[in-house]
Coordinates of C-alpha atoms (C1' of nucleotides) in Angstrom, one line a residue:
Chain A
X1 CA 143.7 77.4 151.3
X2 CA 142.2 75.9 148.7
X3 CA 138.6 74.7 149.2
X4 CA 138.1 70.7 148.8
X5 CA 134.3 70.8 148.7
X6 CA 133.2 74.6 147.3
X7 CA 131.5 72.9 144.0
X8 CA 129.3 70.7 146.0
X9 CA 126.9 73.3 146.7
X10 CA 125.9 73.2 142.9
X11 CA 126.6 69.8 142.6
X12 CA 122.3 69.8 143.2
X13 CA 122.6 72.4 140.3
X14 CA 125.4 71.3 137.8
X15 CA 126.5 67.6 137.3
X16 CA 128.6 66.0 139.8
X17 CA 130.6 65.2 137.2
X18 CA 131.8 68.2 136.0
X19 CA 132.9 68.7 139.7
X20 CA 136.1 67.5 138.7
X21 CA 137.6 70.6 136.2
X22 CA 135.4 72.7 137.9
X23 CA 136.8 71.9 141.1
X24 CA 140.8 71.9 139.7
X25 CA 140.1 74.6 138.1
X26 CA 138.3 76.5 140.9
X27 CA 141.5 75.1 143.3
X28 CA 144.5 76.4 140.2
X29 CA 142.8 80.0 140.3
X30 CA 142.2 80.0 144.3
X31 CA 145.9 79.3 144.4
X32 CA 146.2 82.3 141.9
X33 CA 145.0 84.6 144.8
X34 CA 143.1 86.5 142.2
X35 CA 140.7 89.7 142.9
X36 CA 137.6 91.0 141.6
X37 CA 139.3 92.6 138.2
X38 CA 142.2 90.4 137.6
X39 CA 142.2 88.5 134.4
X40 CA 142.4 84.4 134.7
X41 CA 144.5 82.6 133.1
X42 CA 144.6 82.0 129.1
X43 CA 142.3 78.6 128.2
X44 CA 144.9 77.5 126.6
X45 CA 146.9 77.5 129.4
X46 CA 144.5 76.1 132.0
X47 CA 144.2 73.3 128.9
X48 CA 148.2 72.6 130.3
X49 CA 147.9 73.1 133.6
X50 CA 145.1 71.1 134.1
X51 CA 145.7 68.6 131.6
X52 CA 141.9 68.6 130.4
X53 CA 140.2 69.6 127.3
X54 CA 139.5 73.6 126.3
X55 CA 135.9 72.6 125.1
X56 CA 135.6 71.4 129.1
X57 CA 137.9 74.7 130.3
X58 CA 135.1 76.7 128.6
X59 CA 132.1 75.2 129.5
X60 CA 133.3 75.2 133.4
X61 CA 134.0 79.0 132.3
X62 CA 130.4 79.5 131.0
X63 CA 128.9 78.2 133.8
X64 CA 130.8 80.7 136.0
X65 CA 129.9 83.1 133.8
X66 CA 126.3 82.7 133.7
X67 CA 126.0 83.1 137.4
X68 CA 128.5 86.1 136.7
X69 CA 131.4 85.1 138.9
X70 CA 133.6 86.0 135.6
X71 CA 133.0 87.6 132.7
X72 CA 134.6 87.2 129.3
X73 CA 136.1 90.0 126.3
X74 CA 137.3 87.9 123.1
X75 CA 140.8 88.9 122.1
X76 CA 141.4 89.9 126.0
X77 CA 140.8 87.6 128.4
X78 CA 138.5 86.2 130.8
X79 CA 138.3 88.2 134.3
X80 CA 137.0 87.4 137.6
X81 CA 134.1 89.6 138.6
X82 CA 133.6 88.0 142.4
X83 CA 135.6 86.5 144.3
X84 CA 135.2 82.7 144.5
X85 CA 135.1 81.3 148.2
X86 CA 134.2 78.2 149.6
X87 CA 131.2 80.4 151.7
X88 CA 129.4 81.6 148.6
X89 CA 126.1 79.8 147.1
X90 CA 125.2 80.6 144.0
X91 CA 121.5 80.9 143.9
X92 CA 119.8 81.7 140.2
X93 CA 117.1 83.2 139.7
X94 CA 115.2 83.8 136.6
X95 CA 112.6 85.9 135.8
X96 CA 110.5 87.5 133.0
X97 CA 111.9 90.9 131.2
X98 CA 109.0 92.2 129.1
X99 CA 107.8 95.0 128.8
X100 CA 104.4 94.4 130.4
X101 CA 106.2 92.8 133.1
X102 CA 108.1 96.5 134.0
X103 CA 105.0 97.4 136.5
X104 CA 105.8 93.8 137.8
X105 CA 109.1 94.4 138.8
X106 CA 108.4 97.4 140.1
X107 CA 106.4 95.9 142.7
X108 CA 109.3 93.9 143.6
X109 CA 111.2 96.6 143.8
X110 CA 108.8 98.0 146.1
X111 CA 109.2 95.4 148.4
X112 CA 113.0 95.5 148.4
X113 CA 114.0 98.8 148.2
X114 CA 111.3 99.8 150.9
X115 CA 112.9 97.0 153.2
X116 CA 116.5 98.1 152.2
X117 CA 115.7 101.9 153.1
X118 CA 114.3 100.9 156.5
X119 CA 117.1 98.6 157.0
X120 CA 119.2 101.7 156.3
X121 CA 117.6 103.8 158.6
X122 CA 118.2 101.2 161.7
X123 CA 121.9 100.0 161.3
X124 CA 123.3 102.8 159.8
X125 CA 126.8 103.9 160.5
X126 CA 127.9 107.4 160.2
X127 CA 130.4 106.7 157.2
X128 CA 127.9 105.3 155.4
X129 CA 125.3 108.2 156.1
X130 CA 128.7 110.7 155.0
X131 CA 128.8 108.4 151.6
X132 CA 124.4 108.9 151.0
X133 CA 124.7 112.5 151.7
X134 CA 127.5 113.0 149.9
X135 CA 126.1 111.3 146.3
X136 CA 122.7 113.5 147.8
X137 CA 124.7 116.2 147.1
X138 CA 125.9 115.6 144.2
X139 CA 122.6 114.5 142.5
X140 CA 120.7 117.6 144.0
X141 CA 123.5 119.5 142.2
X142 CA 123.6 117.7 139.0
X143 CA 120.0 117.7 138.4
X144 CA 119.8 121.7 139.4
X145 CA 122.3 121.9 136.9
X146 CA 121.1 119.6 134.2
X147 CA 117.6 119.2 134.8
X148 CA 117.8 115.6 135.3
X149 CA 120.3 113.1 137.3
X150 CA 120.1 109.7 136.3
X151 CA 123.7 108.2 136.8
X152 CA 124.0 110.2 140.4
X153 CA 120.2 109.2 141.0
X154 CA 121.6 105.6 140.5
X155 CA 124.8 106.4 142.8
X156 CA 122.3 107.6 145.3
X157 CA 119.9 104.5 145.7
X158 CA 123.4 102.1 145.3
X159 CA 124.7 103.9 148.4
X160 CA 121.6 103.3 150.2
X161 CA 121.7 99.4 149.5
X162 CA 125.3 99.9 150.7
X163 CA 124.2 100.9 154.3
X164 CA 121.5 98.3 154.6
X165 CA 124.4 96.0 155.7
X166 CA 123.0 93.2 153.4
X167 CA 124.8 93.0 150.2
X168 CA 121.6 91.0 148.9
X169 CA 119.8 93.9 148.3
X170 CA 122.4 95.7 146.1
X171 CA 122.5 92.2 144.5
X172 CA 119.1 92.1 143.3
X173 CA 118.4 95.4 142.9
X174 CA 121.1 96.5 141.0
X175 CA 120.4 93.7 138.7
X176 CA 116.9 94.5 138.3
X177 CA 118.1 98.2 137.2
X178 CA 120.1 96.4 134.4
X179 CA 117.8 94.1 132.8
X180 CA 115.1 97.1 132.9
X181 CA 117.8 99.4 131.5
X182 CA 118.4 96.6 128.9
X183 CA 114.3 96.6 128.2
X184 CA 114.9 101.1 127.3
X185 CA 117.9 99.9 125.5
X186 CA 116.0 98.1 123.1
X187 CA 113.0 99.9 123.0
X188 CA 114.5 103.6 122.6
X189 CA 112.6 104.9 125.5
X190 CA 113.9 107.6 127.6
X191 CA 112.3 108.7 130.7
X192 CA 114.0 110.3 133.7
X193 CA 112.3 108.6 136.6
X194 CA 114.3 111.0 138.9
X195 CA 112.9 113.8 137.8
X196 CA 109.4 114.2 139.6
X197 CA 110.3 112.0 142.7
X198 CA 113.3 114.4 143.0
X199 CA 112.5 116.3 146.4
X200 CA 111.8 112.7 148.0
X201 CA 115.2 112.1 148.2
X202 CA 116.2 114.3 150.7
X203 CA 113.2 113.5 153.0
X204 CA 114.5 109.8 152.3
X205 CA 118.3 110.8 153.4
X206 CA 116.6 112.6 156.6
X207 CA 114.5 109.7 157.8
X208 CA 117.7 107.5 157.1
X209 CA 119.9 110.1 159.0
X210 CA 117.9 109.8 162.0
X211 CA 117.3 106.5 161.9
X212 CA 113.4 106.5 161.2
X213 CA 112.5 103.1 159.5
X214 CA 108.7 104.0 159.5
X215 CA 109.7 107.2 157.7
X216 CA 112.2 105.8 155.6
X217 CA 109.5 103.3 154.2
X218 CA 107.2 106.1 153.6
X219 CA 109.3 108.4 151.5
X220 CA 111.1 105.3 149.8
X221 CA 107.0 104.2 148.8
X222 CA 106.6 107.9 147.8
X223 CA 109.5 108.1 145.6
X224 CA 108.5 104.4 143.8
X225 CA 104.5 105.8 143.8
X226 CA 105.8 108.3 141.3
X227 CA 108.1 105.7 139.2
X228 CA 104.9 104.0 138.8
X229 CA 102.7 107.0 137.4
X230 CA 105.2 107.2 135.0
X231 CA 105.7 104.1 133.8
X232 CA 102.1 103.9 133.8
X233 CA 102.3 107.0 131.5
X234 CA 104.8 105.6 129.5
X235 CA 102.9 102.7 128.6
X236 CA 99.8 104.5 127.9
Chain B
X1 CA 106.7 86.3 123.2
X2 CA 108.1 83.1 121.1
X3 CA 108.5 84.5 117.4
X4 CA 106.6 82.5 114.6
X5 CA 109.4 83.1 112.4
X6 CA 112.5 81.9 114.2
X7 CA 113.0 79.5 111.4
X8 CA 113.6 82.0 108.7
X9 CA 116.1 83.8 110.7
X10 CA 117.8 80.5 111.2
X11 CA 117.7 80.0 107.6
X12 CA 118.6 83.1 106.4
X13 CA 121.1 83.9 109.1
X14 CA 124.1 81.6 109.2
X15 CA 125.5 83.9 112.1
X16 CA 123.9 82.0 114.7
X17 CA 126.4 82.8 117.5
X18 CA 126.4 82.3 121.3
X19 CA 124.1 85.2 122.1
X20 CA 122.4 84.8 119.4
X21 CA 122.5 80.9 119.4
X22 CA 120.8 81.4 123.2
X23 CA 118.4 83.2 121.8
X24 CA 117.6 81.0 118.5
X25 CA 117.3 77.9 121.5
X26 CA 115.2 79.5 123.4
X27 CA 113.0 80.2 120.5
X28 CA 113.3 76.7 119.3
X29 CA 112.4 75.3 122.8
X30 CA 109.9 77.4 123.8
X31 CA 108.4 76.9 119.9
X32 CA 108.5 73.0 120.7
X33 CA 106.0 73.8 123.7
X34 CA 107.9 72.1 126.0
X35 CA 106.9 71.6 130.0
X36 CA 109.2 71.7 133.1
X37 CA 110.0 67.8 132.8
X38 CA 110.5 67.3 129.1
X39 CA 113.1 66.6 127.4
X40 CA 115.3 68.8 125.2
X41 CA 116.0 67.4 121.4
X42 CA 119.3 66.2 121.1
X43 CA 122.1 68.4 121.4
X44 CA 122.8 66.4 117.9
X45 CA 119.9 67.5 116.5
X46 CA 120.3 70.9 118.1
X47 CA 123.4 71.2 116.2
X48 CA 121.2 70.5 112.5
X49 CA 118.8 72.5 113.1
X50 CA 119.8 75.5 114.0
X51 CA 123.3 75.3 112.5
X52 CA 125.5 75.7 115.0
X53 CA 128.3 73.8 116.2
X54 CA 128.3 71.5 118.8
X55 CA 130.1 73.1 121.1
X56 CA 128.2 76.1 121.3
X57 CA 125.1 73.8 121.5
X58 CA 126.7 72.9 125.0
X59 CA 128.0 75.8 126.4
X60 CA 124.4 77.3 125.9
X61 CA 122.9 74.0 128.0
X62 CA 125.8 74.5 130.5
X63 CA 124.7 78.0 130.6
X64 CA 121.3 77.2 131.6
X65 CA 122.6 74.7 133.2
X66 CA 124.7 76.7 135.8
X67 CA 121.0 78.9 136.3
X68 CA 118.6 75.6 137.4
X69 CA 116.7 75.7 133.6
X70 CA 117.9 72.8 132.7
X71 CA 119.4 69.5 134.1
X72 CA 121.5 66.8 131.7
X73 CA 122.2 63.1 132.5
X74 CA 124.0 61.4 130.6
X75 CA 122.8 58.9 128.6
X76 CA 119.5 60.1 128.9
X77 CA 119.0 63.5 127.6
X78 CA 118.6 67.1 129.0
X79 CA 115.4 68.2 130.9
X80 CA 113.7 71.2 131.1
X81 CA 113.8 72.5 135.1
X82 CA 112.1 75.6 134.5
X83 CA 109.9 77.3 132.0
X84 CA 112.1 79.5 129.3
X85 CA 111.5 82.6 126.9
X86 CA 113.6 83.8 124.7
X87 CA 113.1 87.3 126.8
X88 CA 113.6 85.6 130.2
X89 CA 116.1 87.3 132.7
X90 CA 118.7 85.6 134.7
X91 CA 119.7 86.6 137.8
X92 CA 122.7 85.3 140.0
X93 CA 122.8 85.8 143.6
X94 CA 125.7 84.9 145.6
X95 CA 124.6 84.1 149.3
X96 CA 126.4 83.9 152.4
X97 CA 126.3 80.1 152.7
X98 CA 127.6 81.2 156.4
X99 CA 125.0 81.4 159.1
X100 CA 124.3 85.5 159.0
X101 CA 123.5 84.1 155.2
X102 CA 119.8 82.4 156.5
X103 CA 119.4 85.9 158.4
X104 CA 120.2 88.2 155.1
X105 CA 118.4 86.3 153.3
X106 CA 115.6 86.6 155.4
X107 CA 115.4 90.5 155.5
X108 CA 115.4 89.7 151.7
X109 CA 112.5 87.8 152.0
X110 CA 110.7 90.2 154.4
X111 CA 110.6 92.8 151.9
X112 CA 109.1 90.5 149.5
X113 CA 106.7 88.8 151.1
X114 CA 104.7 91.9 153.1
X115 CA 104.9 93.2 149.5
X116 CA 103.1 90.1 148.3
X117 CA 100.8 90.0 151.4
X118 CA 100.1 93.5 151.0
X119 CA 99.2 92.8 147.1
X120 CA 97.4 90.0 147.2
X121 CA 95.0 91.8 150.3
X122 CA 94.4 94.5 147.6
X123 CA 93.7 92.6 144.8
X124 CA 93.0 89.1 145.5
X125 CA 89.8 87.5 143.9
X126 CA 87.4 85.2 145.5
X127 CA 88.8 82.3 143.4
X128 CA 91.8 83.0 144.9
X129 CA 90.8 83.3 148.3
X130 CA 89.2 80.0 148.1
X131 CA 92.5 78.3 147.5
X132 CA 94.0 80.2 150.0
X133 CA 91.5 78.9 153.1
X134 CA 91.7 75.2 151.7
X135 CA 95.3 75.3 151.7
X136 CA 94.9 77.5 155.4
X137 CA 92.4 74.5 156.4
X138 CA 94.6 71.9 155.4
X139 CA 97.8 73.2 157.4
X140 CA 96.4 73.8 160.6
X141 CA 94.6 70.3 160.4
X142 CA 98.1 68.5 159.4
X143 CA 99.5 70.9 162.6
X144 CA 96.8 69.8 165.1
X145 CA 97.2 66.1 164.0
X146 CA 101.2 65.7 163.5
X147 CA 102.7 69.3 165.6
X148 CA 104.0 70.6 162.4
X149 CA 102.8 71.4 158.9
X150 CA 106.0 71.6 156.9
X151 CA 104.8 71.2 153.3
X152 CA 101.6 72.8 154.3
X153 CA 103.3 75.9 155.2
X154 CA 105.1 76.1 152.2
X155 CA 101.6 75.6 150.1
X156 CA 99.9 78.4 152.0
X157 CA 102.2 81.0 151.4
X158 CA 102.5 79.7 147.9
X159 CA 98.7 80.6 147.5
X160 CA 98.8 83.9 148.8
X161 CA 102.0 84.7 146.0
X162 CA 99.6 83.6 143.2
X163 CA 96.9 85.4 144.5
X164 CA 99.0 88.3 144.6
X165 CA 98.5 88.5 140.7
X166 CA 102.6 88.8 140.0
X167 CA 104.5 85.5 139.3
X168 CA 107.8 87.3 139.8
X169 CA 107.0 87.2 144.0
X170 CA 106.3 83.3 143.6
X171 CA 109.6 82.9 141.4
X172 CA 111.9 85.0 143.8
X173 CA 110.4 83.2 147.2
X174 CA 110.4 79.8 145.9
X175 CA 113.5 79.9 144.5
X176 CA 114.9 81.5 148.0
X177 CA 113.3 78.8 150.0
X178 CA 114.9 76.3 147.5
X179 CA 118.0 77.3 148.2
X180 CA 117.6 77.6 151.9
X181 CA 116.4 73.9 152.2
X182 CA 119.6 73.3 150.2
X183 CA 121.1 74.8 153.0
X184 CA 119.7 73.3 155.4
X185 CA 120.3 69.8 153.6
X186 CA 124.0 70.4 154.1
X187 CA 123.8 71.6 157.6
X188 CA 121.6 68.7 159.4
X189 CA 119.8 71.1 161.0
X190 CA 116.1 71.3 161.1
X191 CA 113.7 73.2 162.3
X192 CA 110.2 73.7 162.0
X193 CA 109.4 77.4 161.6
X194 CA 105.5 77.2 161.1
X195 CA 105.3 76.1 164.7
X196 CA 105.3 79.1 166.6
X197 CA 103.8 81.0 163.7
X198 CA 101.1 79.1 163.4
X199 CA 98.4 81.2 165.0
X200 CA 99.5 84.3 162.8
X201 CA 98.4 82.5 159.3
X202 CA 95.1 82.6 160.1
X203 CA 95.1 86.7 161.1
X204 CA 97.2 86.8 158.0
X205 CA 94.2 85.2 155.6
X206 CA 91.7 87.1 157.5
X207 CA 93.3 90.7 156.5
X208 CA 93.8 88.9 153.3
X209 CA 90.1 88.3 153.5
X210 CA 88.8 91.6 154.1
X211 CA 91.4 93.7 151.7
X212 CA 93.4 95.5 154.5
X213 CA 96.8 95.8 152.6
X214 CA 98.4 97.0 156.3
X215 CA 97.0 94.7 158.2
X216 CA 97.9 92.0 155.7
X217 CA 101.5 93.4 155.9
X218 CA 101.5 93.7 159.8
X219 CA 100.1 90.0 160.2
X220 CA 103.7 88.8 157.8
X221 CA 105.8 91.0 160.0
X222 CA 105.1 88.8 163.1
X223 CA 104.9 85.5 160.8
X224 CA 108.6 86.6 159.9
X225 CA 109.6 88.3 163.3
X226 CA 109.0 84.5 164.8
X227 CA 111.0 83.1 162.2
X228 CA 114.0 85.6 162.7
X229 CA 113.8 84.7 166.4
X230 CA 114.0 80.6 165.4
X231 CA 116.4 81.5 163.5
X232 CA 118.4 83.2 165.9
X233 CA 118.2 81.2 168.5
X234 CA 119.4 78.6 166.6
X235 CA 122.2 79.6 165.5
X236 CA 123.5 80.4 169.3
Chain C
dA1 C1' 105.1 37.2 129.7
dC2 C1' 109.6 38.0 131.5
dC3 C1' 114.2 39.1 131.4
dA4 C1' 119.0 39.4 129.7
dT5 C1' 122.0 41.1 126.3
dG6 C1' 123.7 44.0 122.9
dA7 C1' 122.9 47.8 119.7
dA8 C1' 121.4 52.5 119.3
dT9 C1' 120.9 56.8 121.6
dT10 C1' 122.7 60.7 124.2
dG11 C1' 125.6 63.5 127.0
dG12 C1' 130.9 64.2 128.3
dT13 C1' 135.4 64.9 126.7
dC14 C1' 139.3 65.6 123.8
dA15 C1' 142.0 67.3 119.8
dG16 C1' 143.0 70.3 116.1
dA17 C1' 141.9 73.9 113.2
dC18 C1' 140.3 78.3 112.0
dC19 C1' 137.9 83.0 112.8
dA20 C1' 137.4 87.5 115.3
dA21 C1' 138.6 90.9 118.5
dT22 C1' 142.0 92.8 121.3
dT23 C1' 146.6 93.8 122.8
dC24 C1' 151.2 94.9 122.3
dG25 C1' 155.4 96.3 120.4
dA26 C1' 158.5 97.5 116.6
dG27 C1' 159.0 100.8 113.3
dT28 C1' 157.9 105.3 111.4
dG29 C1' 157.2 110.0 111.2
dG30 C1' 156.6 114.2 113.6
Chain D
dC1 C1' 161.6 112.4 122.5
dC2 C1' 156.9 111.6 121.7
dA3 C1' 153.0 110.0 119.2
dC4 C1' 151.1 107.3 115.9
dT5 C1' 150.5 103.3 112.7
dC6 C1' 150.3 98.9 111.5
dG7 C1' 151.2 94.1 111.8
dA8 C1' 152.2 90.1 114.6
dA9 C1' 151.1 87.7 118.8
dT10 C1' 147.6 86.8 122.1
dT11 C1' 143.1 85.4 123.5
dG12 C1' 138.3 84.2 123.3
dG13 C1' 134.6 82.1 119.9
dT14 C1' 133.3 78.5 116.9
dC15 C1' 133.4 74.4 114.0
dT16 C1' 134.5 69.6 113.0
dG17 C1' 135.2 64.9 114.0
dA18 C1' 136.3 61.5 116.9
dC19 C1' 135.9 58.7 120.9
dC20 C1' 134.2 57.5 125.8
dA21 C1' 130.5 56.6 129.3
dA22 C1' 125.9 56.1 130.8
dT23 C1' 121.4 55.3 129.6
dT24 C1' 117.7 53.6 126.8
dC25 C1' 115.4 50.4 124.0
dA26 C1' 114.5 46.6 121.0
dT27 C1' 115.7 42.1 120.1
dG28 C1' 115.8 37.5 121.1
dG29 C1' 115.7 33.5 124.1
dT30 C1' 113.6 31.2 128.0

DNA sequence: ACCATGAATTGGTCAGACCAATTCGAGTGG
DNA sequence: CCACTCGAATTGGTCTGACCAATTCATGGT
């Protein structure tokens, strides 16, 4: 059950040395059988257990954490966030955040989320299609309600990325959402993107729903062509 | 941007904690101007000058370490990988290392690169270009001569991401073709997909050429559509 | 000039202590 | 009986100092 080897793939990464807690400890919370949400055990405790030193228990625990397989809260604990299995590389990327840079990642964004949406509209299943129309609904009515939709908006596109069938995309993109709503964070800027590109999201759902990639491409670059005016805007 | 300042804050601020310690480092190092290759100070001196304790020191650099910015050896010192900025972003991607991996990744890099192609046909510069024929030139001369063009390949389609004027497409592919040649390293298998997409880079620099965005995208989709079938067939 | 050897450098680990935030339960008051 | 408060226990975060292991570098001898 345990995997022997599941640390090699970062061996190229991390020191081969460090293999050794990194691989008894990776083997002690396999044996665990803990899920995305559970809480690992105390350092102190894997400082018994594994008979090595906490400064060595934490740095192993950093390095998960900085590829986000766990995530620590002081005075609570340190809980897994993914499940670790012997099939999963961990491949990091890092790329630049400023605020110039937000029309750059919007082009990346472009590229994904236009191949995600076309991805979408060729495999998808009808549960999935239930789950898009369903948060379609529900950001239709929340906006109509409110004027603007930005958490369903976000539900919306996630559900999309769902039905791709490629978890890669909700990867990156989601992550690209954070860091850009880290950037507003900072800069107290507030701007509903959803607001203009509203109506494109039920042409989007219809292409998707009858399985047009071409079309699901062009209303996906429709909705993004109006993200960009306004970030344009924003920055002006 | 690196702050001019960031040794006032250290002064003044004894508070220097792990965020904030990642922060101060990355100030520090990207205020010591150092390249991919260079060494890191010390993590001794690290510890003096920025006033925090050793420990933190390291899990910082086993931070970085875990996302490819820096490599240690012991002995030696630790080595900058990849540029860093106190604003860079850090993302983790957890890939399939199973073989429907290579083929998610893959739609992954679809997206991206038509969206390169597509941007570097709208807005690539004659200086660009240039590059973009030599290295074209050079891979089809290395394919007529040796039947494949490996390294070629690779310095081809790195031209057309820096010619399409955002360094986050050039970041995201490289580092995806990094880690699929890590693959690839672990699985003895090897395959040489600019063979049968050979013809299609030279229809690809020619849209480039003439600034046809959709033609540009069109002439990736059958680079890629080759490579899916390679890889397809062999994984059977 | 070359090379071997040992000291200095540098990362890797361990141990113990203390701080800070959270959690949890006993005790209190309603 | 429930809800709340407050303090102790728990747990992550940091600092210090020491020692080990691998590398680097200067010193000295040939």
């Amino acid at each position: 059950m345990v995997p022997a080897d599941w640390t090699e793939e970062k061996s190229e990464i991390a020191s081969a040395r460090t293999g050794d807690a990194m691989q008894a400890m990776a083997a002690f919370i396999a044996a665990s059988d803990l899920r995305p949400g559970d809480r690992l055990p105390p350092e102190r405790r894997l400082v018994d257990e594994l008979s090595v030193g906490r400064s060595t228990i934490r740095e192993v625990i950093r390095h998960w954490q900085a590829l986000g397989v766990v995530e620590s809260r002081q005075g609570s604990g340190t809980y897994l966030l993914r499940r670790i299995t012997p099939e999963t590389m961990h491949v990091p990327l890092a790329i630049e955040a400023r605020r110039s840079g937000l029309l750059q990642m919007l082009e990346v964004r472009r590229g994904l989320e236009v191949e995600a949406s076309a991805l979408a509209a060729s495999r998808c299943q009808a549960g999935a299609l239930r789950i898009i129309e369903d948060r379609l609904d529900a950001m239709e009515a929340v906006h109509l309600e409110k004027g603007c939709a930005g958490p369903e908006d976000l539900a919306f596109h996630l559900s999309i990325y769902e039905a791709c069938g490629n978890p890669l995309f909700g990867q990156l993109l989601s992550q690209m959402r954070e860091s850009v709503s880290a950037l507003f964070a900072l800069s107290d800027l507030r701007v509903d993107f959803a607001a203009r590109s509203f109506p494109f999201h039920r042409t989007l759902f219809n292409a998707i729903a009858i399985g047009n990639a071409e079309a699901a491409r062009v209303e996906t670059l429709k909705i993004l062509a109006i993200v960009e005016e306004d970030i344009k805007d924003m920055l002006r």
